[in-house]
Structure formats: structure tokens, C-alpha cells
Short mmCIF file of N, CA, C and O in Angstrom, two decimals:
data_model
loop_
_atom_site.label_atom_id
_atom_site.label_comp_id
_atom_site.label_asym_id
_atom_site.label_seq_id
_atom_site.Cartn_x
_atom_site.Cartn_y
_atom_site.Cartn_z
N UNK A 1304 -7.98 11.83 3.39
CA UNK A 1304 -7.54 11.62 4.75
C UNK A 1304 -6.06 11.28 4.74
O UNK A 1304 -5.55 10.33 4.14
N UNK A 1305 -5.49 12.15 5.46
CA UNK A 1305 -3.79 11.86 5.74
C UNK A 1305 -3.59 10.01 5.91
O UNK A 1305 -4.51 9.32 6.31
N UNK A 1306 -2.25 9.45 5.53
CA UNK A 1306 -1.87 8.05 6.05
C UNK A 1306 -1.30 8.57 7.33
O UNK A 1306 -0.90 9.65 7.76
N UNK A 1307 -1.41 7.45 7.71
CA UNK A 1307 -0.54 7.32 8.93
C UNK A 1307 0.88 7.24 9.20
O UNK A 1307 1.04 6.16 8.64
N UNK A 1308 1.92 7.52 9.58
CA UNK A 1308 3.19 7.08 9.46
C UNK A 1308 3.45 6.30 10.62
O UNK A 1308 2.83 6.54 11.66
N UNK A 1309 4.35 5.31 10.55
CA UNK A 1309 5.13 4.35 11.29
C UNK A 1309 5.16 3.18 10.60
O UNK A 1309 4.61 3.11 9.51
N UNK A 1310 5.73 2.22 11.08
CA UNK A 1310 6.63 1.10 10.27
C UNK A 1310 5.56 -0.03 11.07
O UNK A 1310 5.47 -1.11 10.50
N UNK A 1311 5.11 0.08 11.80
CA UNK A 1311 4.10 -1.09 12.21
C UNK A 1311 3.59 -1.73 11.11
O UNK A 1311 3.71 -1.28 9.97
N UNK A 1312 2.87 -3.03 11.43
CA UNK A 1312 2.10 -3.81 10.55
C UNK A 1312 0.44 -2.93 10.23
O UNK A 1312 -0.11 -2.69 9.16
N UNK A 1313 -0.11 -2.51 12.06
CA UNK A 1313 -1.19 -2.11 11.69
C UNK A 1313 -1.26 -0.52 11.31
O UNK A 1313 -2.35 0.05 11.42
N UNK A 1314 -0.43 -0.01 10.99
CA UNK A 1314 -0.32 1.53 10.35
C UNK A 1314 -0.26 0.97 9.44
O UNK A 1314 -0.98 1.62 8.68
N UNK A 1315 0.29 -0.26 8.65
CA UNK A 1315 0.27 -0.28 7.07
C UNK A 1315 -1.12 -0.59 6.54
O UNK A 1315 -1.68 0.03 5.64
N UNK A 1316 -1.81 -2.11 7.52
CA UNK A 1316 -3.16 -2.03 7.28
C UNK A 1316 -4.03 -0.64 7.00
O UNK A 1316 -4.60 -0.27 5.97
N UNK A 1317 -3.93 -0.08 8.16
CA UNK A 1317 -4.71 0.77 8.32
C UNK A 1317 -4.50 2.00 7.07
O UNK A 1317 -5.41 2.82 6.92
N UNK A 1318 -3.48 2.07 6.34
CA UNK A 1318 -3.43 2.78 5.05
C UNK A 1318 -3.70 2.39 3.97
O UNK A 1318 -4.01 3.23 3.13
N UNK A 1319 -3.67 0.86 3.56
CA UNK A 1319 -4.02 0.22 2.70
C UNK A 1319 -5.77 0.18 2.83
O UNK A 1319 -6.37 0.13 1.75
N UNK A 1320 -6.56 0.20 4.06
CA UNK A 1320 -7.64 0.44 4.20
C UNK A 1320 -8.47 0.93 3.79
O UNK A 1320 -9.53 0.51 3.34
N UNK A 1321 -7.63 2.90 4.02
CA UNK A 1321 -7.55 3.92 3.87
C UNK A 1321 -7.85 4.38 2.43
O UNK A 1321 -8.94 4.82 2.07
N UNK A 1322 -6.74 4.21 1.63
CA UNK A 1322 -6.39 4.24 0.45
C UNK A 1322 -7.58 3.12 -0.72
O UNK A 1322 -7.99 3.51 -1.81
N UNK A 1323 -7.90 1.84 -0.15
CA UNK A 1323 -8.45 1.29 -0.92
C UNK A 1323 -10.46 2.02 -0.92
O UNK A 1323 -11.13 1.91 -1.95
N UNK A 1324 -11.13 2.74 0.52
CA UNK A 1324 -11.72 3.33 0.30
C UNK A 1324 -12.30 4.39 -0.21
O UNK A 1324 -13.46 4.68 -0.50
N UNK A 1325 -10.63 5.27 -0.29
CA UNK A 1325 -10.64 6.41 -1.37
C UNK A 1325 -10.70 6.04 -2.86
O UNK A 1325 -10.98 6.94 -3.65
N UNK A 1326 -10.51 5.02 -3.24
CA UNK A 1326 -10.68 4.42 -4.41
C UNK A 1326 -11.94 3.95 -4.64
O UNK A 1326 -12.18 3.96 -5.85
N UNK A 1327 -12.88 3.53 -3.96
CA UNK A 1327 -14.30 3.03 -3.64
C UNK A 1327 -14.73 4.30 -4.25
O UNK A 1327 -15.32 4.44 -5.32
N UNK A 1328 -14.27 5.37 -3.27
CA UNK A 1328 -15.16 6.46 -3.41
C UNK A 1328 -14.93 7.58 -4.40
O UNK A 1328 -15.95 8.26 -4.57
N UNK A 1329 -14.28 7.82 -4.83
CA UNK A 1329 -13.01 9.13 -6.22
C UNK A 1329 -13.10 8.30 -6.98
O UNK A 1329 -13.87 8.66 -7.87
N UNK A 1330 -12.46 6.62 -7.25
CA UNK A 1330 -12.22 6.01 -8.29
C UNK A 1330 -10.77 6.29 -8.66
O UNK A 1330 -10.28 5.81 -9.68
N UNK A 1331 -10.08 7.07 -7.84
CA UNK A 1331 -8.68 7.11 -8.16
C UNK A 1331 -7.78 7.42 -6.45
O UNK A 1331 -8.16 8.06 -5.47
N UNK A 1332 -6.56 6.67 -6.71
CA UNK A 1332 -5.78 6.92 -5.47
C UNK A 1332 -4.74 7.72 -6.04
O UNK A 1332 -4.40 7.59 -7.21
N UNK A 1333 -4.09 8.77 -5.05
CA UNK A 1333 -3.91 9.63 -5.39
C UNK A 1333 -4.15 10.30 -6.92
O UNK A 1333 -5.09 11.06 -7.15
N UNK A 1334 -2.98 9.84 -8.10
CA UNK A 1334 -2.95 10.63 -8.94
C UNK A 1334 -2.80 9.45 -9.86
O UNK A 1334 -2.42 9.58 -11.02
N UNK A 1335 -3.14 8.12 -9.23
CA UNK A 1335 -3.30 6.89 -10.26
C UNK A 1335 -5.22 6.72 -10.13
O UNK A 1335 -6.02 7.07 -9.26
N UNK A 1336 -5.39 5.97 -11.58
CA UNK A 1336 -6.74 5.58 -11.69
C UNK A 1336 -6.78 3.97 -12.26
O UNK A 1336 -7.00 3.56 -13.40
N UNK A 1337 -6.52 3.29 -11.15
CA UNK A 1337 -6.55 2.06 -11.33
C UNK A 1337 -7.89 1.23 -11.58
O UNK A 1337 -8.64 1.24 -10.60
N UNK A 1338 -8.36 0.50 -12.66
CA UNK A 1338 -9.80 0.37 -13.29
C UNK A 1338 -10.08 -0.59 -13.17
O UNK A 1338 -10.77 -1.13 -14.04
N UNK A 1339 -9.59 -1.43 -11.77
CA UNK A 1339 -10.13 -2.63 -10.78
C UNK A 1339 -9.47 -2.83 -9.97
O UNK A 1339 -8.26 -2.63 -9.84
N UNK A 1340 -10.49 -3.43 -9.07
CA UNK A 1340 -10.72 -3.64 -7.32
C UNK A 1340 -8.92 -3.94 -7.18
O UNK A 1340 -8.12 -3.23 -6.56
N UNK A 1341 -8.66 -5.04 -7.84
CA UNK A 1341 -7.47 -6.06 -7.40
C UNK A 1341 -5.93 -4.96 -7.80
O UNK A 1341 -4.89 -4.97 -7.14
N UNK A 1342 -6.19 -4.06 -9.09
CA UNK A 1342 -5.25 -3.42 -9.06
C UNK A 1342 -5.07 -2.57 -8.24
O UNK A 1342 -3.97 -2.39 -7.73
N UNK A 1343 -6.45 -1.67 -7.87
CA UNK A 1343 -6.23 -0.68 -6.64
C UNK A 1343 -5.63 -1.02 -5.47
O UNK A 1343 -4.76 -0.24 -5.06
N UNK A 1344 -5.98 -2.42 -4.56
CA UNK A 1344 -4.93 -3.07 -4.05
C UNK A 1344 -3.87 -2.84 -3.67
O UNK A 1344 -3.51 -2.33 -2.62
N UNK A 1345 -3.02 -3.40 -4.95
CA UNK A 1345 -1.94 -3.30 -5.16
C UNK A 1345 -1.15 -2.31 -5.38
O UNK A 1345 0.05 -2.52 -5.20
N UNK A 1346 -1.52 -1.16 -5.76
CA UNK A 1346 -1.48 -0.23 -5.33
C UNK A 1346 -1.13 0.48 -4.15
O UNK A 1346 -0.03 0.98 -3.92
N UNK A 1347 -2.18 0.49 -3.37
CA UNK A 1347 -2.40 0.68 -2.09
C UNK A 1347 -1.62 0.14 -1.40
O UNK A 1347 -1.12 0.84 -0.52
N UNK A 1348 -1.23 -1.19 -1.48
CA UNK A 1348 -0.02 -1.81 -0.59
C UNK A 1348 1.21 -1.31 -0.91
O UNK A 1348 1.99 -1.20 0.03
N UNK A 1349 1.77 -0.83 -2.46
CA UNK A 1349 2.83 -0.05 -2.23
C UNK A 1349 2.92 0.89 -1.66
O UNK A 1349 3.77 1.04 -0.78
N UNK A 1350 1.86 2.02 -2.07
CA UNK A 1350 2.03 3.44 -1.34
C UNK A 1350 1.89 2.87 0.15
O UNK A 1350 3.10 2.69 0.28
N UNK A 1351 1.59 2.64 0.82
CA UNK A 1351 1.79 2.03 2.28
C UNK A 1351 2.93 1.57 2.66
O UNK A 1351 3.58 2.08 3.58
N UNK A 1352 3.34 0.45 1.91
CA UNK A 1352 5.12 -0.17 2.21
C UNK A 1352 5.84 1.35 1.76
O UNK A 1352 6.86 1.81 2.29
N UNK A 1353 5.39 1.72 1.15
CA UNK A 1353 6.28 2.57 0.84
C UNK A 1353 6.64 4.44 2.23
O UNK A 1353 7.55 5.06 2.79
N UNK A 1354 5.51 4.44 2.09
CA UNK A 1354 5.54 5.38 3.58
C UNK A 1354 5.76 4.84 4.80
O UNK A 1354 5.80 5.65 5.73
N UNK A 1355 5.96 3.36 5.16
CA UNK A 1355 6.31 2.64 6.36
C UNK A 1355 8.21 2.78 5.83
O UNK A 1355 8.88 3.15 6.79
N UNK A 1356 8.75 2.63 5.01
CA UNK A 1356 9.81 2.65 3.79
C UNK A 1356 10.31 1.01 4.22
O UNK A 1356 11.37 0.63 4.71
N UNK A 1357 9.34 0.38 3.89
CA UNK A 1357 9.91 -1.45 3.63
C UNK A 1357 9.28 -1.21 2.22
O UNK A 1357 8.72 -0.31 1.60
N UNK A 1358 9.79 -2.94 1.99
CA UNK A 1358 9.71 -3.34 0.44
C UNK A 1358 8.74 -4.69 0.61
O UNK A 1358 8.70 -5.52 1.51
N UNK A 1359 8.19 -4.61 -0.27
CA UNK A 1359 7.38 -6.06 -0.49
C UNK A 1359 7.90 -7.53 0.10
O UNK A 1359 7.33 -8.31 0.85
N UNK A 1360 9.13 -7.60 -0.48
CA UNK A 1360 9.95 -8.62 0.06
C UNK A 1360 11.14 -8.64 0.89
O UNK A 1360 12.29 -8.42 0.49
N UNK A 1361 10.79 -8.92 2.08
CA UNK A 1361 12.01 -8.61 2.72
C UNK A 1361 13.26 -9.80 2.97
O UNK A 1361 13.32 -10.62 3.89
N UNK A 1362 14.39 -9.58 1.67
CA UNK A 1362 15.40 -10.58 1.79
C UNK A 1362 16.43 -10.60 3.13
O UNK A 1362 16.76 -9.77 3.97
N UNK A 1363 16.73 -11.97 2.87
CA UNK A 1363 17.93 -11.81 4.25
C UNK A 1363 19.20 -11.58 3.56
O UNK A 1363 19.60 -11.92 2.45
N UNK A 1364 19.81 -10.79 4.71
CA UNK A 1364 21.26 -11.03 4.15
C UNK A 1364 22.20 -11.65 3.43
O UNK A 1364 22.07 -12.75 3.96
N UNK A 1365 23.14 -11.82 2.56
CA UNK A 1365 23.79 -12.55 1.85
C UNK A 1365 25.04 -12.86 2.38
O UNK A 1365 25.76 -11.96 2.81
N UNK A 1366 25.31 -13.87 2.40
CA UNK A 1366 27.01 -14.52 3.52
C UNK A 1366 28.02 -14.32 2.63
O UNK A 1366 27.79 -14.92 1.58
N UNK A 1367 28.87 -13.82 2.63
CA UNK A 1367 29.90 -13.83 1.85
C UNK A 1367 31.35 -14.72 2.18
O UNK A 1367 32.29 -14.68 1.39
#
């Protein structure tokens, strides 16, 4: 099933969802085969941040 695109919170849920049930069900997301629950995850939350294009951590600016 296609992700969703947009930068929202619940398009990211909703891919991490996505993604962690295709793993339930194949045992692999896309073209990774992650060989537990907690790594698939993690996983899943990148490819998501990553098609929203944020980063895990979002720093603030630096004052110069």
C-alpha cells in the first residue's frame, strides 16, 4: 500500500502504521528485513520522517 505524503503528524502516524503492518505481514519493509518488532519500528519511523522530509530531532537554531 502506497504512504501517504505530507508533513503532518497524522500522515506520519498513519505510515508508520502502515509500514509496521507490512512487516507483521511479509516480515520485511520494503527491501529491509528487520528480525524484531522494536527494530521494525524504527525503521518505519524513519522511512516516514523521511517522506514527510523532517529528521528525528528537530534542533533550534544556533545564535551567532
Amino acid at each position: 500500500m502506497p504512504l501517504k505524503g505530507g508533513k503532518s503528524q497524522d500522515a506520519v502516524k498513519s505510515n508508520i502504521k502502515t509500514l509496521v503492518h507490512e512487516w507483521e505481514d511479509e516480515g520485511k519493509i520494503g527491501s529491509s528485513h528487520p528480525r524484531s518488532k522494536k527494530k521494525a519500528i524504527k525503521q518505519a519511523v524513519a522511512i516516514s520522517l523521511k517522506k514527510a522530509g523532517k529528521s528525528r530531532t528537530q534542533q533550534k537554531p544556533r545564535k551567532h
